[in-house]
CSV table of C-alpha atoms and ligand atoms in Angstrom, one decimal:
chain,number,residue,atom,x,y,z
A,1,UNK,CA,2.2,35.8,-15.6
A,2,UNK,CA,3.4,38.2,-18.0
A,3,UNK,CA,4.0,42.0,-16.4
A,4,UNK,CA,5.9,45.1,-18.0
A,5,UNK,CA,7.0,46.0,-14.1
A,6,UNK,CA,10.2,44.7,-12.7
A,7,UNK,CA,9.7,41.9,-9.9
A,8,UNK,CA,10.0,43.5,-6.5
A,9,UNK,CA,9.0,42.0,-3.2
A,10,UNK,CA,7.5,43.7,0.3
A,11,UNK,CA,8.8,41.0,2.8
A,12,UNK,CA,5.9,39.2,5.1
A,13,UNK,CA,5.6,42.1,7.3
A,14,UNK,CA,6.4,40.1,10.3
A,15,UNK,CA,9.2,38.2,12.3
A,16,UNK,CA,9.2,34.6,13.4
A,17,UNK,CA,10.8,33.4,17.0
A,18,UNK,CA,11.2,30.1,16.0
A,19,UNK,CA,11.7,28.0,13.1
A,20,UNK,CA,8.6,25.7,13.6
A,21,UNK,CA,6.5,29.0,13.7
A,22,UNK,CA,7.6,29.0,9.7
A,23,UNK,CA,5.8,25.5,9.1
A,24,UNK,CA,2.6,25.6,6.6
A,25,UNK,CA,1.1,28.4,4.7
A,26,UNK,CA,2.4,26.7,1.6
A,27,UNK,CA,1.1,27.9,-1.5
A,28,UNK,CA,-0.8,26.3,-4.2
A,29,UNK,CA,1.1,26.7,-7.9
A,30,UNK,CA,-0.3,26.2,-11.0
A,31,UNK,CA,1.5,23.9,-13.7
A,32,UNK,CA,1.3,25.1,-16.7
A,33,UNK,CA,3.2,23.2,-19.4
A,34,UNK,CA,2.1,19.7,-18.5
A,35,UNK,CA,-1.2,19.9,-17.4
A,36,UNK,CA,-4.1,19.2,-20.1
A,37,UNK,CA,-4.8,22.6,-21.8
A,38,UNK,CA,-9.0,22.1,-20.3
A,39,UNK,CA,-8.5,21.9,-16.8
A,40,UNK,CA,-6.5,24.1,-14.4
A,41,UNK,CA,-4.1,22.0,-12.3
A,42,UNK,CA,-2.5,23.3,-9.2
A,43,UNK,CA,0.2,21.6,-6.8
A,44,UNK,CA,0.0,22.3,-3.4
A,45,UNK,CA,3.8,22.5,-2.8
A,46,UNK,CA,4.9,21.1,0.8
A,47,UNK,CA,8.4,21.7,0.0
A,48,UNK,CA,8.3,24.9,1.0
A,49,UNK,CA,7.6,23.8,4.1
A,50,UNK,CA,10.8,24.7,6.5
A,51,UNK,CA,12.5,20.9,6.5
A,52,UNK,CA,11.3,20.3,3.3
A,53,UNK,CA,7.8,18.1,3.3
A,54,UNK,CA,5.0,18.0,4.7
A,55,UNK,CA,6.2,16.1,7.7
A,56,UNK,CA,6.9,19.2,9.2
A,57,UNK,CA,3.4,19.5,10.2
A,58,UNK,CA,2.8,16.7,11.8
A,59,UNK,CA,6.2,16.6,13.9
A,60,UNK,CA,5.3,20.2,15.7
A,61,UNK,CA,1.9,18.7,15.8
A,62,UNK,CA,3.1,15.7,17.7
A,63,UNK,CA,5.5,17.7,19.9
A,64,UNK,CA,2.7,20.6,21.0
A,65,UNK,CA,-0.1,18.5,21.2
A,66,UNK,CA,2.1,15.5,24.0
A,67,UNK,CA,3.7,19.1,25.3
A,68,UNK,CA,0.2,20.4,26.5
A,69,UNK,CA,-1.2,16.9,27.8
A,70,UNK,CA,2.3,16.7,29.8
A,71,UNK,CA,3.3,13.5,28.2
A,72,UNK,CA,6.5,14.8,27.3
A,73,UNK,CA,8.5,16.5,29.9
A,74,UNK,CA,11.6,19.0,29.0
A,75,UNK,CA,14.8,17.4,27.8
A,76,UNK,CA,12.8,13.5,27.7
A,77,UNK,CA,13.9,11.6,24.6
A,78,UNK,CA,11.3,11.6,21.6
A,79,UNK,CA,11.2,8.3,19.5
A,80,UNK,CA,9.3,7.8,16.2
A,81,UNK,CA,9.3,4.7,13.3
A,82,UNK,CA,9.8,6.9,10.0
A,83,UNK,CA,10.3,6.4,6.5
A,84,UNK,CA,12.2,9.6,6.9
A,85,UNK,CA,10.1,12.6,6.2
A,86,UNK,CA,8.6,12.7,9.7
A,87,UNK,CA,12.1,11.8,10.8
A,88,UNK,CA,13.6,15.0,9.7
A,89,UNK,CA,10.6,17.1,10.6
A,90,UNK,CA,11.0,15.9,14.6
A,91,UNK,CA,14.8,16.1,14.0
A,92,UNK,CA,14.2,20.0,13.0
A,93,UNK,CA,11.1,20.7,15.8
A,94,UNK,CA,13.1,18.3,18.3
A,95,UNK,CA,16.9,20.6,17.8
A,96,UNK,CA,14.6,23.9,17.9
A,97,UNK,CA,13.1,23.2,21.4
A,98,UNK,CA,15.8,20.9,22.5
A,99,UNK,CA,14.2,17.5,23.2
A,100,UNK,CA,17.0,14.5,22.2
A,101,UNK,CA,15.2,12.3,18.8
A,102,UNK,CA,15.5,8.8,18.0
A,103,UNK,CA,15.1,7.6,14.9
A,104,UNK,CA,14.3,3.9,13.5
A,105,UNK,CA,14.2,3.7,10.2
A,106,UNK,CA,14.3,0.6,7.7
A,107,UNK,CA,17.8,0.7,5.9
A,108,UNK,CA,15.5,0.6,2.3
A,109,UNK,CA,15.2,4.2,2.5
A,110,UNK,CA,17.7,6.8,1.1
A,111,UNK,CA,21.1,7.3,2.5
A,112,UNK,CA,20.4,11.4,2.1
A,113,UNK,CA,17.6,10.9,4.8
A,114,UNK,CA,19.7,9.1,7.3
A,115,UNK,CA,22.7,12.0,7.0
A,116,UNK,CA,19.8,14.6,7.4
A,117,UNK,CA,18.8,14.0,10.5
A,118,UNK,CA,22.0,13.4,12.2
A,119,UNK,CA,22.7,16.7,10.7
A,120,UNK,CA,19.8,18.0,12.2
A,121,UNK,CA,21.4,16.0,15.6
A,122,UNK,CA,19.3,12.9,16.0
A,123,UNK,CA,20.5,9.3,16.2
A,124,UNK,CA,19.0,7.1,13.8
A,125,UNK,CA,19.1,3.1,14.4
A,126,UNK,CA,18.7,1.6,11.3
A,127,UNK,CA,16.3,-1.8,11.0
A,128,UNK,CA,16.3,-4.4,7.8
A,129,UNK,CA,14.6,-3.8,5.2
A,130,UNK,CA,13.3,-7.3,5.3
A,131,UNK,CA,11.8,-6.4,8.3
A,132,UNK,CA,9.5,-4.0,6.1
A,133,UNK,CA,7.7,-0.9,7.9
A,134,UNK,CA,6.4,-3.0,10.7
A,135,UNK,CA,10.3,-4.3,12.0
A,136,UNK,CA,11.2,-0.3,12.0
A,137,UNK,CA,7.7,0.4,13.8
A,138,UNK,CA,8.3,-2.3,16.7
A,139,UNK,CA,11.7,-1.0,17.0
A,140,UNK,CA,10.3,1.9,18.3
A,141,UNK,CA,7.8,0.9,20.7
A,142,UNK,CA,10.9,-1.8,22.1
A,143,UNK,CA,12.9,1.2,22.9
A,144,UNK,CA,10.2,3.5,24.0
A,145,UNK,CA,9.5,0.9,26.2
A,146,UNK,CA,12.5,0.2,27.2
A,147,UNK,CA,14.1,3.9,28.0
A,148,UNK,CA,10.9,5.6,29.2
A,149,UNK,CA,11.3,7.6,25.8
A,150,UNK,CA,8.2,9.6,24.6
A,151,UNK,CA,6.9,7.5,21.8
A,152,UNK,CA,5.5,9.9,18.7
A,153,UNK,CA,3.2,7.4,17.5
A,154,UNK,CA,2.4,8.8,13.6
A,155,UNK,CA,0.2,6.3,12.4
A,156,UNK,CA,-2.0,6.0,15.5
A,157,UNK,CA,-1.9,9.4,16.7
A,158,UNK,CA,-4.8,12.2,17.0
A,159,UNK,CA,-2.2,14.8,16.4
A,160,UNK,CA,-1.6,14.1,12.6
A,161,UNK,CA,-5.2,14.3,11.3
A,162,UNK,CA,-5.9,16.8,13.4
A,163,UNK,CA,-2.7,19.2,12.6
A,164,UNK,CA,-4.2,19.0,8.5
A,165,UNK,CA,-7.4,19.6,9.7
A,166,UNK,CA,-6.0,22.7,11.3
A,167,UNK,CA,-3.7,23.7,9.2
A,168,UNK,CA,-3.2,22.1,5.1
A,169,UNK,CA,-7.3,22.2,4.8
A,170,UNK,CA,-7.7,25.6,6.0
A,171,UNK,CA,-5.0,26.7,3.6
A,172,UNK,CA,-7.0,25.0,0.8
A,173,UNK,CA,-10.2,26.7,1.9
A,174,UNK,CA,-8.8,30.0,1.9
A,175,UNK,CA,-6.4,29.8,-1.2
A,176,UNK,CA,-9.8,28.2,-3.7
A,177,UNK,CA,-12.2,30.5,-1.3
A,178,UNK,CA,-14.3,31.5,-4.7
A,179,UNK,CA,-12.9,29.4,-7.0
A,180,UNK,CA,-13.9,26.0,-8.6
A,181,UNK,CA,-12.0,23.1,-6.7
A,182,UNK,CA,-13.1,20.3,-8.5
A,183,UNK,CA,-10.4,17.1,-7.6
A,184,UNK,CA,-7.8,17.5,-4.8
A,185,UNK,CA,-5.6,14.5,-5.3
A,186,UNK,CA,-2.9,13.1,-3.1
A,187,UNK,CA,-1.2,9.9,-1.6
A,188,UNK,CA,-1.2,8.3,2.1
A,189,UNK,CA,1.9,7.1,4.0
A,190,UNK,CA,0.1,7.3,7.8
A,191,UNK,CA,-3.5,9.0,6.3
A,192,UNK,CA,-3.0,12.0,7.7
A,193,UNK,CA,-3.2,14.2,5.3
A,194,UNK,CA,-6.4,12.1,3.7
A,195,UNK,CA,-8.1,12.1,6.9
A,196,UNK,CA,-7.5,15.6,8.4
A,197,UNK,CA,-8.0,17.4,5.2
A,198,UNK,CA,-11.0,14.8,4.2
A,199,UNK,CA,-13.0,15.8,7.0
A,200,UNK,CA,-12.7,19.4,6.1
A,201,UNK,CA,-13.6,19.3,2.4
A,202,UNK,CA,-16.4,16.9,3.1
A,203,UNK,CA,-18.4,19.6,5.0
A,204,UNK,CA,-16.9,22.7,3.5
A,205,UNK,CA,-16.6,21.4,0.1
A,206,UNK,CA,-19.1,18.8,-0.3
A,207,UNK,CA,-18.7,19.2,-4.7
A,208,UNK,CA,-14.9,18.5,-4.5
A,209,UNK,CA,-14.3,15.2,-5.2
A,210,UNK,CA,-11.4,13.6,-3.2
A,211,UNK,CA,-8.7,10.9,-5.5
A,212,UNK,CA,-6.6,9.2,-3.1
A,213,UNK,CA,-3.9,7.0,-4.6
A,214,UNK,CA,-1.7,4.1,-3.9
A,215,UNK,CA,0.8,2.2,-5.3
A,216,UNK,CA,0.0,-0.7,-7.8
A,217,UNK,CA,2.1,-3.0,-6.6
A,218,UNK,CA,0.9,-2.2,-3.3
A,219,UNK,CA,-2.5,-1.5,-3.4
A,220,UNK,CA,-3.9,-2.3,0.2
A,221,UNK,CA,-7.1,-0.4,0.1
A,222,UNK,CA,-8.0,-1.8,-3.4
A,223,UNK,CA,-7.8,-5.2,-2.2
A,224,UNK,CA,-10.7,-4.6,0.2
A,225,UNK,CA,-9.2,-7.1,2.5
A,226,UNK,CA,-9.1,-5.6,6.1
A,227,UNK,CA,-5.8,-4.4,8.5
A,228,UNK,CA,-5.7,-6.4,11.9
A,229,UNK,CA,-5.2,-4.1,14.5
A,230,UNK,CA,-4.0,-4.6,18.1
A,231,UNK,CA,-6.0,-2.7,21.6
A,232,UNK,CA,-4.0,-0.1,20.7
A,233,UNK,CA,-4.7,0.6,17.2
A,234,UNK,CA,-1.8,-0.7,15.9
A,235,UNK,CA,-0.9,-3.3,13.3
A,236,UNK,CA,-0.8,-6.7,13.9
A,237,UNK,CA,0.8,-7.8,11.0
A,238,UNK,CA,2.1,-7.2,7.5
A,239,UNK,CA,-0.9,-6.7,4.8
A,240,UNK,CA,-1.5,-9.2,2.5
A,241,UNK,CA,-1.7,-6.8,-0.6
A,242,UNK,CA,1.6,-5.4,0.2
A,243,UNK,CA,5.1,-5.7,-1.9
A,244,UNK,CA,7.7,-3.5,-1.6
A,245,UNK,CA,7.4,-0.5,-3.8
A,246,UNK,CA,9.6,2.4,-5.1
A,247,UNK,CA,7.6,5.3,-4.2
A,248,UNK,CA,9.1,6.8,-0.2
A,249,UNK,CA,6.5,7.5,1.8
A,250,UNK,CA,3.7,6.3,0.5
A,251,UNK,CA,1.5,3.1,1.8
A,252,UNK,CA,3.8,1.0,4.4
A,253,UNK,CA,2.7,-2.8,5.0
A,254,UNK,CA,0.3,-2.0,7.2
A,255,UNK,CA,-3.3,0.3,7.2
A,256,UNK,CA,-2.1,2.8,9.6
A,257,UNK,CA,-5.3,3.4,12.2
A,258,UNK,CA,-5.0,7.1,11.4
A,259,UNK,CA,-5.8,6.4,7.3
A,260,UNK,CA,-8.9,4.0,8.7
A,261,UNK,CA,-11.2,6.5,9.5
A,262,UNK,CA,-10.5,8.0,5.7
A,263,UNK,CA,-11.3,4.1,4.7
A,264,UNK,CA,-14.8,3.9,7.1
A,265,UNK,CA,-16.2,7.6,6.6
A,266,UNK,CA,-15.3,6.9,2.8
A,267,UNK,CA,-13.6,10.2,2.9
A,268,UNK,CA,-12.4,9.7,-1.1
A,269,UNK,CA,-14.4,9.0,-3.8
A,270,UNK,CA,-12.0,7.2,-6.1
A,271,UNK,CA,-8.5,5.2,-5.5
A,272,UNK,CA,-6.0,5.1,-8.5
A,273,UNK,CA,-3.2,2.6,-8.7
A,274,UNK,CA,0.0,4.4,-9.5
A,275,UNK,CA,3.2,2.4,-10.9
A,276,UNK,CA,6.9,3.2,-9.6
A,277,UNK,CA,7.8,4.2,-13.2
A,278,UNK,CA,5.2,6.7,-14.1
A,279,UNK,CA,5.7,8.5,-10.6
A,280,UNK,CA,9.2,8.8,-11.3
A,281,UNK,CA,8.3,9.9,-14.8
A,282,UNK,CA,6.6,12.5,-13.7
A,283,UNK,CA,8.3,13.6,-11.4
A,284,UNK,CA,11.0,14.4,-14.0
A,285,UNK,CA,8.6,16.2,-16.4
A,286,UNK,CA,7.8,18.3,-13.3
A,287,UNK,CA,11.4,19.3,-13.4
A,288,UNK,CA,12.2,19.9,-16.6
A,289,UNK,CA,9.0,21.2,-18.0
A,290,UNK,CA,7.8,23.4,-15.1
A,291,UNK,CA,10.7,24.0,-12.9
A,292,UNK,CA,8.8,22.3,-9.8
A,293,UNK,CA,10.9,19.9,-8.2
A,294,UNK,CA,9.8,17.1,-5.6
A,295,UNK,CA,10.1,13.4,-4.9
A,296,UNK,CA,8.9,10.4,-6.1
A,297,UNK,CA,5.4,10.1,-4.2
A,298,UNK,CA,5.0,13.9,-5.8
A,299,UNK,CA,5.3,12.7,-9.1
A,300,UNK,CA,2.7,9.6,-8.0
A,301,UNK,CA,0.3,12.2,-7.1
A,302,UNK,CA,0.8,14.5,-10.4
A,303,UNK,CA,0.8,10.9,-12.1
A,304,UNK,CA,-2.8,10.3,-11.0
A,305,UNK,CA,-3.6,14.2,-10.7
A,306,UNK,CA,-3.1,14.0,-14.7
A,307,UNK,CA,-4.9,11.3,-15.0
A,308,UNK,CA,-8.6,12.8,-13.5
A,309,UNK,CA,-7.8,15.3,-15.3
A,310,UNK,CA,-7.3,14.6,-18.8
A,311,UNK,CA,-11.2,13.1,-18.0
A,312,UNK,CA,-12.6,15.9,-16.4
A,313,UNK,CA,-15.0,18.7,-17.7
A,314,UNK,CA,-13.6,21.2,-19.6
A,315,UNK,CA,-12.6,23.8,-17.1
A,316,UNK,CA,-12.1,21.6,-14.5
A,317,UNK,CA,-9.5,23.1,-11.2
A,318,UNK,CA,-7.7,20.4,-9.8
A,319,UNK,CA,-4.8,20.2,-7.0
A,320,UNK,CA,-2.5,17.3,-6.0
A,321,UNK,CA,-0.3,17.6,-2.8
A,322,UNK,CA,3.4,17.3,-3.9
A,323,UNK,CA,4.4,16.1,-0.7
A,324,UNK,CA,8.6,16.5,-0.5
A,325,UNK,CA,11.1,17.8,-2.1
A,326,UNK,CA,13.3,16.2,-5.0
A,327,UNK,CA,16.9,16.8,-3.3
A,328,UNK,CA,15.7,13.9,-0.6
A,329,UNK,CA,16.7,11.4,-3.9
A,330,UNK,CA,19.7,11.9,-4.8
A,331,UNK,CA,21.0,8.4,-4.4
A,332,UNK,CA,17.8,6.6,-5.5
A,333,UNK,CA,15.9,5.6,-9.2
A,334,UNK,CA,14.4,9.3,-9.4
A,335,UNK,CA,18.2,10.3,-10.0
A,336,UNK,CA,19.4,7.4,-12.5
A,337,UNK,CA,20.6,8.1,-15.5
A,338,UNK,CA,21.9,12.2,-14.5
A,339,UNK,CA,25.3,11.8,-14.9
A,340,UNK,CA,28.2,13.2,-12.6
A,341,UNK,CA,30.8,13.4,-15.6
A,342,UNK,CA,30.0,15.7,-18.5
A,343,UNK,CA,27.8,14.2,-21.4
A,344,UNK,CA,29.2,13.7,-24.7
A,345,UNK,CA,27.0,16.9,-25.5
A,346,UNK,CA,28.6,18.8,-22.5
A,347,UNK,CA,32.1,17.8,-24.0
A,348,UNK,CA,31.2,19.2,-27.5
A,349,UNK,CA,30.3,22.1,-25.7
A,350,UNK,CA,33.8,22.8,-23.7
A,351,UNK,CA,35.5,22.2,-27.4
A,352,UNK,CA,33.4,24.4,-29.2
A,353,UNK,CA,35.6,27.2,-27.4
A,354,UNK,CA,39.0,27.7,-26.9
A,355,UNK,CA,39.5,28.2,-23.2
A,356,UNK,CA,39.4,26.5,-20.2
A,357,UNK,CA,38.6,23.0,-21.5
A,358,UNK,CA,38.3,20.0,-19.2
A,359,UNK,CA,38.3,17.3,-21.2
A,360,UNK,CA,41.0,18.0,-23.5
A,361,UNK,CA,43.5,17.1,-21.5
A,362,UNK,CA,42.4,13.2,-22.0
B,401,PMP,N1,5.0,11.4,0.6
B,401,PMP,C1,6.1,11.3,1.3
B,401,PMP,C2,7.4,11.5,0.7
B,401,PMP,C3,5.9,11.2,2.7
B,401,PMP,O1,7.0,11.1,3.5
B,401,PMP,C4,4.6,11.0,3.3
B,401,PMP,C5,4.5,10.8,4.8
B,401,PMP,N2,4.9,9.5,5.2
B,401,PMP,C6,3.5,11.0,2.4
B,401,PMP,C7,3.7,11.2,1.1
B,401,PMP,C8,2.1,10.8,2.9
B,401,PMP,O2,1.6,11.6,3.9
B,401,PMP,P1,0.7,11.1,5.1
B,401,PMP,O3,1.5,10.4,6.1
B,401,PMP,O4,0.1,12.4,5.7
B,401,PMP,O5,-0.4,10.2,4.5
């Protein structure tokens, strides 16, 4: 880290034609502050991904994979059930290759989500939170049905394991290619990431143990009791294991088909329960202590990263997905408590100088 050289930089040495040709390639950063001082801990960091998370994956995924099977023709409306992640990832590969996006979304999720992707130009219909993920999800298929819209279909389709596969696993496999990667941690909201990057590690690193977390008030694989599913994969009702939980993104009310191939071929060897509070906690030390900022199912996955780790062997590598960034939570518990107005300690800092004072006016 240290160097007597000034910081200079050489460019990627190539253009991009599109926006969606920047998604991936994210890179793997150690934390250095916070992480037990016997392990090596990494985040893979999927906010630097081009709309922010690693949703961005698995929306060109979607889009490519219907464009070359002909299911979705040019200009045909694309519609998708999203906690809002995958909603602003279409919203961004839907504006770049001009297909029109609908959005349903439960009105639980946070008001900077909604504004993004009508930024971004797509119309979001909002569903009640009572309703849970499943209300937002049959929303969806109603007006798919209904309009002849392409239906994206996240937590059934082969596009989203298949795009980490492709893509987040090959970047692990090439960024530890002769290093020790003894954990990689991470969360599920559809699987996909679990799934598409479990069936890579599981043949190409058969030592790396896989931790998969979930919420603990919401802790639907850890019950053991089993999703029923319709013909076409999807749910047929609300888990019983489920309560509503703080931490976007993760584990809806349902095990999405795509996360039940993770759960059959038992790609993870361990599940850890992660509260609301210690993912936002850690989130926050993330921020303050290392400079890495990201949301709430980011500090979940550090939460239980830190967890294996202060367990592990001495010397142990680890990596946790930090799925999203943190400016997605502005409006929700991961921001409480950061005042707008200027702190009592601020204040004594504008008095402690003669000029331009705010405050002492009042
Ligand atoms: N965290 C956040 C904030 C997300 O939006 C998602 C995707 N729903 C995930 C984690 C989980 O990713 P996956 O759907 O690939 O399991």
């Amino acid at each position: 880290m240290t160097s007597h050289a000034s910081r200079t930089t050489d460019g990627r040495k190539r253009l991009y034609d599109s926006v969606v040709d920047t998604i991936g390639n994210t890179p793997c950063i150690r934390v250095n502050r916070i992480a037990p001082k016997h392990v090596r801990l990494y985040v893979k960091a999927e906010f630097f991904n081009p709309a922010g998370s690693v949703k961005d994956r698995l929306a060109i995924s979607i889009i490519e994979e219907a464009e070359r099977r002909g299911d979705l023709k040019p200009g045909q409306t694309v519609v998708e059930a999203t906690s809002g992640n995958t909603g602003i990832g279409l919203a961004m590969v839907c504006a770049a290759k001009g297909y029109p996006l609908v959005v349903t979304m439960a009105d639980s999720f946070s008001i900077e989500r909604r504004r993004m992707m009508r930024f971004l130009g797509a119309k979001v219909v909002l569903t009640p939170r009572a309703a849970k993920g499943l209300g937002m999800y049959r929303k969806a298929q109603e007006l798919a049905e209904a309009n002849g819209w392409f239906y994206a279909r996240q937590f059934e389709t082969p596009a989203n394991a298949k795009i980490h596969e492709n893509t987040t696993a090959r970047e692990l496999l090439a960024d530890f290619n002769g290093e020790r990667l003894d954990y990689w941690v991470t969360g599920y909201g559809t699987g996909g990431t679990i799934t598409g990057v479990g069936r890579v590690l599981r043949k190409e690193r058969p030592n790396t143990k896989i931790i998969l977390s979930e919420p603990s008030i919401a802790q639907l694989l850890g019950s053991g009791v089993a999703q029923e599913r319709g013909a076409d994969h999807s749910p047929a009702g609300s888990h019983s294991a489920f309560t509503p939980h703080p931490i976007q993104g993760w584990t809806p009310d349902f095990i999405p088909y795509v996360l039940q191939e993770s759960v059959d071929k038992h790609y993870y060897d361990e599940l850890i329960p992660i509260a609301g509070p210690d993912a936002i906690a850690w989130s926050r030390r993330l921020a303050l202590e290392e400079g890495i900022f990201t949301g709430i199912s980011g500090g979940a996955s550090l939460a239980a990263a830190v967890q294996v780790a202060e367990r592990a062997p001495e010397g142990s590598v680890l990596c946790c997905m930090l799925p999203d960034t943190g400016e997605r939570y502005l409006s929700t518990p991961l921001f409480e408590g950061v005042a707008t107005e200027m702190t009592p300690e601020e204040e004594a800092l504008s008095r402690s100088t003669p000029g331009y004072q705010m405050a002492a006016a009042a």
